[in-house]
């Protein structure tokens, strides 16, 4: 009987934004560090977009009674949080795709 998860360390499957699995294991440590920095910056940018959207929604819905600004703020919140989710789950996605290619 062959088990799919023979190794007892879950970080081989989900490693967050530390790409030391699958196709990234062949690159050097400097390249992995660069990829980690880029992914962390992208997460920070997405968090900034979500915060900007929350502020825009709050200001648009209360102070200026601007429904367009409030709706635009909702869109920015969704876009920022979606970006954070996608970047955070890239480890799992790449592992699944890399495993299917082998």
mmCIF file of C-alpha atoms in Angstrom:
data_model
loop_
_atom_site.group_PDB
_atom_site.id
_atom_site.type_symbol
_atom_site.label_atom_id
_atom_site.label_comp_id
_atom_site.label_asym_id
_atom_site.label_seq_id
_atom_site.Cartn_x
_atom_site.Cartn_y
_atom_site.Cartn_z
ATOM 1 C CA UNK A 1 0.000 0.000 0.000
ATOM 2 C CA UNK A 2 1.374 3.399 -1.012
ATOM 3 C CA UNK A 3 0.434 6.373 1.123
ATOM 4 C CA UNK A 4 0.229 9.792 -0.488
ATOM 5 C CA UNK A 5 1.682 11.532 2.553
ATOM 6 C CA UNK A 6 4.549 9.376 3.700
ATOM 7 C CA UNK A 7 6.507 12.265 5.173
ATOM 8 C CA UNK A 8 5.417 13.517 8.562
ATOM 9 C CA UNK A 9 6.086 17.232 8.011
ATOM 10 C CA UNK A 10 3.169 19.337 6.790
ATOM 11 C CA UNK A 11 5.466 22.211 5.783
ATOM 12 C CA UNK A 12 6.422 20.215 2.697
ATOM 13 C CA UNK A 13 2.906 20.824 1.430
ATOM 14 C CA UNK A 14 2.096 24.244 2.837
ATOM 15 C CA UNK A 15 5.051 26.527 3.380
ATOM 16 C CA UNK A 16 3.425 29.933 3.341
ATOM 17 C CA UNK A 17 5.542 32.452 1.492
ATOM 18 C CA UNK A 18 8.769 30.515 2.013
ATOM 19 C CA UNK A 19 9.241 28.741 -1.318
ATOM 20 C CA UNK A 20 11.639 25.911 -0.510
ATOM 21 C CA UNK A 21 9.498 23.142 -2.007
ATOM 22 C CA UNK A 22 8.886 21.709 -5.459
ATOM 23 C CA UNK A 23 10.357 23.676 -8.350
ATOM 24 C CA UNK A 24 11.881 26.253 -5.989
ATOM 25 C CA UNK A 25 14.107 23.686 -4.288
ATOM 26 C CA UNK A 26 16.443 23.744 -7.297
ATOM 27 C CA UNK A 27 17.187 27.467 -7.064
ATOM 28 C CA UNK A 28 19.770 28.853 -4.672
ATOM 29 C CA UNK A 29 19.135 30.393 -1.291
ATOM 30 C CA UNK A 30 19.561 33.922 -2.653
ATOM 31 C CA UNK A 31 16.849 33.333 -5.240
ATOM 32 C CA UNK A 32 14.506 31.886 -2.608
ATOM 33 C CA UNK A 33 15.129 34.886 -0.366
ATOM 34 C CA UNK A 34 14.383 37.224 -3.271
ATOM 35 C CA UNK A 35 11.143 35.358 -4.007
ATOM 36 C CA UNK A 36 10.158 35.576 -0.322
ATOM 37 C CA UNK A 37 10.795 39.322 -0.285
ATOM 38 C CA UNK A 38 8.762 39.846 -3.466
ATOM 39 C CA UNK A 39 5.858 37.798 -2.088
ATOM 40 C CA UNK A 40 5.976 39.668 1.239
ATOM 41 C CA UNK A 41 5.951 43.027 -0.572
ATOM 42 C CA UNK A 42 2.998 41.912 -2.664
ATOM 43 C CA UNK A 43 1.119 40.942 0.503
ATOM 44 C CA UNK A 44 1.891 44.328 2.055
ATOM 45 C CA UNK A 45 0.674 46.109 -1.087
ATOM 46 C CA UNK A 46 -2.546 44.084 -1.042
ATOM 47 C CA UNK A 47 -3.039 44.920 2.632
ATOM 48 C CA UNK A 48 -2.538 48.596 1.796
ATOM 49 C CA UNK A 49 -5.140 48.353 -0.958
ATOM 50 C CA UNK A 50 -7.630 46.735 1.449
ATOM 51 C CA UNK A 51 -6.984 49.414 4.094
ATOM 52 C CA UNK A 52 -7.331 52.185 1.498
ATOM 53 C CA UNK A 53 -10.612 50.624 0.372
ATOM 54 C CA UNK A 54 -11.904 50.487 3.951
ATOM 55 C CA UNK A 55 -11.040 54.137 4.481
ATOM 56 C CA UNK A 56 -12.627 55.096 1.169
ATOM 57 C CA UNK A 57 -15.775 53.182 2.006
ATOM 58 C CA UNK A 58 -16.012 54.736 5.464
ATOM 59 C CA UNK A 59 -15.438 58.286 4.236
ATOM 60 C CA UNK A 60 -17.751 57.836 1.265
ATOM 61 C CA UNK A 61 -20.613 56.379 3.236
ATOM 62 C CA UNK A 62 -20.608 58.731 6.238
ATOM 63 C CA UNK A 63 -18.853 62.051 5.777
ATOM 64 C CA UNK A 64 -19.497 62.939 2.153
ATOM 65 C CA UNK A 65 -22.552 60.739 1.423
ATOM 66 C CA UNK A 66 -20.847 59.620 -1.779
ATOM 67 C CA UNK A 67 -22.252 56.217 -2.710
ATOM 68 C CA UNK A 68 -19.843 55.823 -5.669
ATOM 69 C CA UNK A 69 -16.848 56.208 -3.381
ATOM 70 C CA UNK A 70 -18.336 53.723 -0.932
ATOM 71 C CA UNK A 71 -18.882 51.152 -3.684
ATOM 72 C CA UNK A 72 -15.384 51.726 -5.009
ATOM 73 C CA UNK A 73 -14.076 51.169 -1.481
ATOM 74 C CA UNK A 74 -15.878 47.828 -1.286
ATOM 75 C CA UNK A 75 -14.234 46.776 -4.532
ATOM 76 C CA UNK A 76 -10.800 47.745 -3.224
ATOM 77 C CA UNK A 77 -11.360 45.763 -0.022
ATOM 78 C CA UNK A 78 -12.345 42.660 -1.976
ATOM 79 C CA UNK A 79 -9.425 43.064 -4.379
ATOM 80 C CA UNK A 80 -6.902 43.498 -1.570
ATOM 81 C CA UNK A 81 -8.143 40.537 0.455
ATOM 82 C CA UNK A 82 -8.334 38.344 -2.643
ATOM 83 C CA UNK A 83 -4.735 39.216 -3.476
ATOM 84 C CA UNK A 84 -3.624 38.316 0.046
ATOM 85 C CA UNK A 85 -5.436 34.983 -0.170
ATOM 86 C CA UNK A 86 -3.981 34.133 -3.576
ATOM 87 C CA UNK A 87 -0.420 35.021 -2.610
ATOM 88 C CA UNK A 88 -0.757 33.177 0.693
ATOM 89 C CA UNK A 89 -1.985 30.034 -1.041
ATOM 90 C CA UNK A 90 0.605 30.039 -3.840
ATOM 91 C CA UNK A 91 2.625 27.416 -1.986
ATOM 92 C CA UNK A 92 -0.255 24.982 -2.034
ATOM 93 C CA UNK A 93 -1.179 25.782 -5.635
ATOM 94 C CA UNK A 94 2.382 25.382 -6.934
ATOM 95 C CA UNK A 95 2.805 22.133 -5.019
ATOM 96 C CA UNK A 96 -0.386 20.699 -6.503
ATOM 97 C CA UNK A 97 0.492 21.796 -10.042
ATOM 98 C CA UNK A 98 4.116 20.624 -9.708
ATOM 99 C CA UNK A 99 2.954 17.274 -8.323
ATOM 100 C CA UNK A 100 0.500 16.811 -11.180
ATOM 101 C CA UNK A 101 3.227 17.562 -13.734
ATOM 102 C CA UNK A 102 5.472 14.838 -12.329
#
